[in-house]
Coordinates of C-alpha atoms in Angstrom, one line a residue:
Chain A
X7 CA 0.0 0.0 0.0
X8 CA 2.5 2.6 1.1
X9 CA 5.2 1.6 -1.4
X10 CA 4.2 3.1 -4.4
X11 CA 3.3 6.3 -2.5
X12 CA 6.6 6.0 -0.7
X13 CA 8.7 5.6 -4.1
X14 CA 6.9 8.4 -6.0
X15 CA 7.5 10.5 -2.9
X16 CA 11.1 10.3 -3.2
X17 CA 11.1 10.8 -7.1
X18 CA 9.5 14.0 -6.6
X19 CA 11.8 14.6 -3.5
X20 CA 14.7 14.0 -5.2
X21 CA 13.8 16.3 -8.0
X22 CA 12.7 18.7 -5.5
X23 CA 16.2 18.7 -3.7
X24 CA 18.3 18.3 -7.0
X25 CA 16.4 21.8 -7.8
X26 CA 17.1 23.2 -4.8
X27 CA 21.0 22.6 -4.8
X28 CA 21.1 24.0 -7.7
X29 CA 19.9 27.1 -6.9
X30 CA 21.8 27.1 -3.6
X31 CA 25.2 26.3 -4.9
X32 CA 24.5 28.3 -7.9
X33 CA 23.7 31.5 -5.5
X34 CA 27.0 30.6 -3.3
X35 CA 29.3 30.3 -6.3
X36 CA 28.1 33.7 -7.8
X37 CA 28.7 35.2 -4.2
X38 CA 32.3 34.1 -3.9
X39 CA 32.7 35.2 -7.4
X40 CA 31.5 38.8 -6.2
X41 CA 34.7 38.5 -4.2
X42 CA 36.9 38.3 -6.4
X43 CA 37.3 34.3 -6.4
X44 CA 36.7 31.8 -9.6
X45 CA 36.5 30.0 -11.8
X46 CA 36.3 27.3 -9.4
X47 CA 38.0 23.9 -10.3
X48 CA 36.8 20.5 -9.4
X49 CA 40.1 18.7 -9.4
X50 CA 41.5 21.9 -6.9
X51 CA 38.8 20.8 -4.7
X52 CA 39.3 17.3 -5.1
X53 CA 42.8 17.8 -3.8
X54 CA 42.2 20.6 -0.9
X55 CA 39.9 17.3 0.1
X56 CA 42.8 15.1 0.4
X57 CA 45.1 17.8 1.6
X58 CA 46.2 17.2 5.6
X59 CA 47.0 19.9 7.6
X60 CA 49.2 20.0 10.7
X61 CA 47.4 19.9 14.2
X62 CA 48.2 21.2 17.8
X63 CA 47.6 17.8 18.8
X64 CA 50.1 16.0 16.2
X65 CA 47.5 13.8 14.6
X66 CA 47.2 15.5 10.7
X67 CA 43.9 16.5 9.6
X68 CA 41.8 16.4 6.4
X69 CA 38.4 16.5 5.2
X70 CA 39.2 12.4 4.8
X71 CA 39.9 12.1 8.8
X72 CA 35.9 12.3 9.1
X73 CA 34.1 11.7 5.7
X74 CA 36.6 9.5 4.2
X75 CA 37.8 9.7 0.7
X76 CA 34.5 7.7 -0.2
X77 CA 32.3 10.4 0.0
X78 CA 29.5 8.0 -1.0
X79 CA 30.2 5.9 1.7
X80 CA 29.3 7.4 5.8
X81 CA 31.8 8.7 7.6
X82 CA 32.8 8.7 11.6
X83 CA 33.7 12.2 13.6
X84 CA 37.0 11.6 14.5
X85 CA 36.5 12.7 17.9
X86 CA 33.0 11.1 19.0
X87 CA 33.0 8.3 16.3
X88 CA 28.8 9.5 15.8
X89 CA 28.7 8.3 12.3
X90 CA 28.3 11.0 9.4
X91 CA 25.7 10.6 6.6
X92 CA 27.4 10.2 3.3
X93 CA 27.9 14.0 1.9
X94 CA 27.6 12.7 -1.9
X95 CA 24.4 14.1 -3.2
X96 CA 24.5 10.8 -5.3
X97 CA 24.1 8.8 -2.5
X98 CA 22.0 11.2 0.1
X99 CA 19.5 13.7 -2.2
X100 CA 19.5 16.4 0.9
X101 CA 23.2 17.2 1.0
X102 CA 24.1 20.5 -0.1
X103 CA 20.3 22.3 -0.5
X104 CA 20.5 24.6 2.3
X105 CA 22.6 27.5 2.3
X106 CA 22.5 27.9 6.0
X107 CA 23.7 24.2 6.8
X108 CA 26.8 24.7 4.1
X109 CA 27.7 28.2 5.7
X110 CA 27.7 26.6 8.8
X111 CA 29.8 23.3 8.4
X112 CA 32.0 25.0 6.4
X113 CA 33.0 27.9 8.7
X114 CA 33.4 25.1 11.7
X115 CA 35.0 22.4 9.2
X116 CA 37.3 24.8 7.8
X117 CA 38.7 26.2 10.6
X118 CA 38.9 22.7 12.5
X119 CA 41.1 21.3 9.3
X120 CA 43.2 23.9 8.0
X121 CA 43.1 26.4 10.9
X122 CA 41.5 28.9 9.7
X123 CA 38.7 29.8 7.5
X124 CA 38.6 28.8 3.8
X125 CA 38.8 31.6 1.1
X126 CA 36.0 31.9 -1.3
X127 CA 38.4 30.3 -3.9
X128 CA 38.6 27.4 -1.4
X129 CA 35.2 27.2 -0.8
X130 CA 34.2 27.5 -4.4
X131 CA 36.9 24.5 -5.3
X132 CA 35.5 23.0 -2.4
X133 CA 31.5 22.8 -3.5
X134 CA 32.3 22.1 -6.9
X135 CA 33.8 19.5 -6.1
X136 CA 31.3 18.0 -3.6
X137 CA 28.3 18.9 -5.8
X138 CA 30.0 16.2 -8.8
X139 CA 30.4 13.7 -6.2
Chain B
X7 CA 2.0 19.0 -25.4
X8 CA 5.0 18.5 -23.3
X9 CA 4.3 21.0 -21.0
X10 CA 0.8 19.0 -20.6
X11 CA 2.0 15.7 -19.7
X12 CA 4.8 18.3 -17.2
X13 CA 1.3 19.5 -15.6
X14 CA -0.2 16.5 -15.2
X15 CA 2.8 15.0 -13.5
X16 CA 3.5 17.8 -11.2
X17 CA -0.8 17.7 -9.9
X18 CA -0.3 13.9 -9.4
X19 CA 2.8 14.3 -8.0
X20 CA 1.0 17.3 -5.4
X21 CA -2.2 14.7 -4.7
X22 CA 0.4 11.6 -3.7
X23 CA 2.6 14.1 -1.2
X24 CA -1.2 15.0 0.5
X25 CA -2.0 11.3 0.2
X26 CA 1.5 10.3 2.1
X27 CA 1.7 13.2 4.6
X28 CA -1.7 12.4 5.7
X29 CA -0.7 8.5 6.1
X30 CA 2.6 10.0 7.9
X31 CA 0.8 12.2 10.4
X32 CA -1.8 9.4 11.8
X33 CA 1.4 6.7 12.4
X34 CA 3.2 9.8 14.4
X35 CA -0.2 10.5 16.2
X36 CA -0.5 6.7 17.0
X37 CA 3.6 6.6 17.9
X38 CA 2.9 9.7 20.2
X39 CA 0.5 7.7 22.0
X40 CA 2.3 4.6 22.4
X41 CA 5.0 7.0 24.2
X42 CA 2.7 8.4 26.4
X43 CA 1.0 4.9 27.2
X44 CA 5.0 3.9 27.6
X45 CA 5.7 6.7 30.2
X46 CA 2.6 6.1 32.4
X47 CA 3.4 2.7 32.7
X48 CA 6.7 3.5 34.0
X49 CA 5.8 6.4 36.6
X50 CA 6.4 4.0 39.6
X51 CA 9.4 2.1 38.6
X52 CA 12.3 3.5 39.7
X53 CA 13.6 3.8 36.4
X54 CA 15.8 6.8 36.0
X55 CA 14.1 9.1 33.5
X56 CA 15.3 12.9 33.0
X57 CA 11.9 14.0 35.0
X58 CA 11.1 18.0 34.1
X59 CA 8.5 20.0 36.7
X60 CA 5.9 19.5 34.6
X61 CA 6.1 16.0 36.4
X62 CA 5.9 14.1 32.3
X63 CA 9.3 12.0 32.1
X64 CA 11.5 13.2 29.3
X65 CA 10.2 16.6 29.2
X66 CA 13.5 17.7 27.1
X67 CA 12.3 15.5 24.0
X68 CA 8.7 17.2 23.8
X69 CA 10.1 20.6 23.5
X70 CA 9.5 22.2 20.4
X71 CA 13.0 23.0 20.5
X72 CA 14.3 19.6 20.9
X73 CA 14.4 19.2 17.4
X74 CA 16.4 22.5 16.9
X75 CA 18.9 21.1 19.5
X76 CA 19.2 17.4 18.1
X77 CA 20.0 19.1 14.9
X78 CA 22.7 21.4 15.8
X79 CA 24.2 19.6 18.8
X80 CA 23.2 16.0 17.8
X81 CA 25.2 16.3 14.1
X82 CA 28.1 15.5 16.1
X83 CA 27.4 13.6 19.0
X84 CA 24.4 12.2 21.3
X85 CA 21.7 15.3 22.1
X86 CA 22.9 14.7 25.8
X87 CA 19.4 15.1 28.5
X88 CA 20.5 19.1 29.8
X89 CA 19.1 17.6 33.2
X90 CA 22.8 16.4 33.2
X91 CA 24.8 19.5 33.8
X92 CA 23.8 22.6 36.0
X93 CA 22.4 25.3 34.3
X94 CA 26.1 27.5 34.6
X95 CA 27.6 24.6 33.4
X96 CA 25.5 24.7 30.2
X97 CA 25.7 28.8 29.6
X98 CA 29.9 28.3 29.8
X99 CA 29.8 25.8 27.5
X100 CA 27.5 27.9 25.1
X101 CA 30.0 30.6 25.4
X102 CA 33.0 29.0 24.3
X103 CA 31.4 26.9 21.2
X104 CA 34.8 27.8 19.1
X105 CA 36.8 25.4 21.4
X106 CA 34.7 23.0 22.3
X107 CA 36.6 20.1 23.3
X108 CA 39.2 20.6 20.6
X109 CA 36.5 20.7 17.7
X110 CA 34.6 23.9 16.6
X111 CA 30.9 24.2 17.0
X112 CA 30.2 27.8 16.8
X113 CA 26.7 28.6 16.2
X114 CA 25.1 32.0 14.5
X115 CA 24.1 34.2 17.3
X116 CA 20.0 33.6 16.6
X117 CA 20.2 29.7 17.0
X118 CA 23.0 29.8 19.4
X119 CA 20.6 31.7 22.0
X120 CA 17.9 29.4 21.1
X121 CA 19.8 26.4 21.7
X122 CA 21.1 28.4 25.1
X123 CA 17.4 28.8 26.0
X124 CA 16.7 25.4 25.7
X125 CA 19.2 23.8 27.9
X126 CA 18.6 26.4 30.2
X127 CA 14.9 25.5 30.8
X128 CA 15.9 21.7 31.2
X129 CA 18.9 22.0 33.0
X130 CA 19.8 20.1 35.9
X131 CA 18.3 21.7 39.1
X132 CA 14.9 23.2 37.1
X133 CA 13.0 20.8 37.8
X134 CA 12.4 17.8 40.4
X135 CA 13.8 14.7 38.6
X136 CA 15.4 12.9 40.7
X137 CA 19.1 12.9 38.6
X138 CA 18.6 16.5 38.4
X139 CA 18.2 17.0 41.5
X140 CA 21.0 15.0 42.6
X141 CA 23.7 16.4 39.6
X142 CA 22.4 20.2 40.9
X143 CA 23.7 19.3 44.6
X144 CA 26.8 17.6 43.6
X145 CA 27.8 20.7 41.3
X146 CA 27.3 23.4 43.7
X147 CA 29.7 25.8 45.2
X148 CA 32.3 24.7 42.6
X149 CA 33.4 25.3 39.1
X150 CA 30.3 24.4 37.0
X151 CA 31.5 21.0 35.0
X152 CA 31.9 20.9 31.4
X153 CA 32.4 17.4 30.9
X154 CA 29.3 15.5 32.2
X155 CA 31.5 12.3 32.5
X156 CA 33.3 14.6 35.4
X157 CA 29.7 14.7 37.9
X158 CA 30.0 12.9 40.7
X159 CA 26.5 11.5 39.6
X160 CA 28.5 10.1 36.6
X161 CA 31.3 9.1 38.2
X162 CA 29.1 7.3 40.8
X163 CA 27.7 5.6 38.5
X164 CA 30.1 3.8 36.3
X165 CA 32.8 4.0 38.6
X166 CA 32.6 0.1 38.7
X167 CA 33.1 -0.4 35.1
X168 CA 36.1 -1.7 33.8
X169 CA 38.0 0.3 31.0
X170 CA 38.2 -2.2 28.9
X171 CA 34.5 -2.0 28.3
X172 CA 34.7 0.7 27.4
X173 CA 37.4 3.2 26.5
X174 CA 39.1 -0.3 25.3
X175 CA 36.0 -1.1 23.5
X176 CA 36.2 -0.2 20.0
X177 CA 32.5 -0.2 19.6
X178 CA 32.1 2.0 22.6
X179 CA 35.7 4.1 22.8
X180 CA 33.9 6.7 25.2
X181 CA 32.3 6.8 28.2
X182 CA 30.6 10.1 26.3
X183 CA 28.8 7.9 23.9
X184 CA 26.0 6.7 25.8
X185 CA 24.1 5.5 23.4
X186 CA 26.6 2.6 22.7
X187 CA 25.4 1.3 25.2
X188 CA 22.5 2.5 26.9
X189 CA 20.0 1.5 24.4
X190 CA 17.2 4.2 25.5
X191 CA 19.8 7.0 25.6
X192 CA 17.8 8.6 22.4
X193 CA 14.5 8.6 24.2
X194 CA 15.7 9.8 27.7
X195 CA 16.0 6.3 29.4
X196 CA 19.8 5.5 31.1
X197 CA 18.0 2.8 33.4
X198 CA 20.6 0.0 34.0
X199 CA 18.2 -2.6 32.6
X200 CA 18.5 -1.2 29.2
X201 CA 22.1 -1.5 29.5
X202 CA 24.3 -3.7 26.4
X203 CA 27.7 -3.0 26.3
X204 CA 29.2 -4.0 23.0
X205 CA 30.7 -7.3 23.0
X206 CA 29.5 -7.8 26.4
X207 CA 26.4 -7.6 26.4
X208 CA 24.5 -6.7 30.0
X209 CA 25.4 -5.1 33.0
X210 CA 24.4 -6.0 36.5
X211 CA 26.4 -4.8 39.1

């Protein structure tokens, strides 16, 4: 009874959220681009994904020491081992289709891995690259 | 033509949505009830519930802004009861969300005061449960906790289990991840009966 409802449902939900990231990445991307940053590169994001950066605490970091390099695949915070939905939009449709959410783990994320904040360039490479994934 | 058969899809698409939502909303109304039915039946067991003074166990969960705080404290590790730290343990911790615990969790100013506000009204102390009660006593007249695993409530509690259940349990690693082994953490219940420790299975001490 409730599977064909349920499937349809996430048909239209996937279109609805494919829509939606879209708009939201395409927004972001024309906002870093107001600063000065762009064109943004998928392979330059690809690698500031692999890239580790040295730690107070000794132990290198990288976007990989939480999500992994399989970004279809969940990940594990590093610190509380909660495990992290997969960040591919492939594999989960609501990744990267609300502007606040991205601002926010990318500010925090950012500043835990590298130190500091990303640049718009960065950032740019960065969504680019997530958005193909 | 095409844009036809687009319109057609779109109102079919718009009647299955009401069709499901509706189905959705009567299995939440009939979950709600089994959790109420669920909480009566455990009023006189001694079980150790985060109790709020509106005298329903679990008070934290029904707040509307328990949803708010299971999203943006929750991403990263278990939406901890706030009936488990004092109230000034809770507003330091809110204050320093750029450091906390090594990792950075800073909020936006509008939700951060929200989330603030939330623990705040279910701290430990506000009402008359009896952990809250007990983890209020214990934490006055000294530096508010920031580590709930540093109460003496906690430490009372598990001082008994050995580390290797634990911090030398690869499925648990923590004594901060509850829910690895309390298997009501989620909805409020830490009762020792629910306990299964990974690769050990119950606890009975």
């Amino acid at each position: 009874m409730k599977t064909p409802i349920r499937s349809n449902l996430m048909l239209v939900g996937l279109l609805a959220a494919s829509l939606a990231r879209a708009d939201t990445l395409d927004g972001l991307l024309a906002e870093y681009k107001s600063e000065g940053a762009g064109p943004f590169d998928t392979r330059a994001g690809a690698a500031l994904w692999q890239r580790k950066f040295p730690s107070a605490d000794g132990a290198p970091r990288a976007c990989t020491s939480c999500h992994t390099s399989d970004l279809t695949k969940p990940g594990r915070h590093a610190g509380t081992g909660k495990a992290i939905e997969p960040l591919a939009p492939s594999a989960n449709a609501k990744r990267l289709t609300d502007r606040r959410q991205i601002e926010k783990w990318l500010k925090r994320n950012c500043k835990w891995t590298l130190g500091r904040e990303c640049t718009a360039q960065e950032k740019g490479d960065l969504l680019s690259f997530l958005r193909s994934q | 033509m095409k844009k036809t058969l687009i319109l057609s899809l779109l109102a079919s698409a718009v009647a299955l949505i009401t069709v499901a939502l509706v189905a959705d909303d009567d299995e939440d109304r009939y979950e709600a009830h089994e959790r109420e039915h669920y909480g009566e039946s455990d009023q006189d067991d001694d079980h150790e519930r985060y109790e709020h003074a509106s005298g329903s166990g679990s008070a934290y969960l029904s707040d509307p802004q328990y949803a708010l705080y299971k999203a943006e404290c929750g991403g990263c590790h278990m939406a901890y009861p706030p009936a488990m730290l004092p109230a000034a343990s809770w507003r330091a911790m809110m204050g320093n969300l750029e450091d906390h615990f090594g990792d950075n969790a800073e909020l936006d100013v509008a939700t951060a005061t929200q989330v603030a506000g939330y623990l705040d009204r279910y701290a430990a102390g506000r009402g008359r449960g009896e952990y809250g009660e007990r983890s209020w006593r214990a934490t006055q007249d000294r530096t508010p906790p920031l580590r709930i695993t540093q109460t003496d409530y906690f430490i009372g509690q598990h001082h008994e289990i050995p580390d290797k259940m634990v911090t030398g349990n690869p499925q648990v690693g923590s004594f901060s991840r509850c829910e690895t082994c309390h298997l009501g953490a989620d909805q409020g219940d830490f009762d020792e009966h629910g306990v299964r420790i990974p690769g050990y299975g119950r606890w009975d001490d």
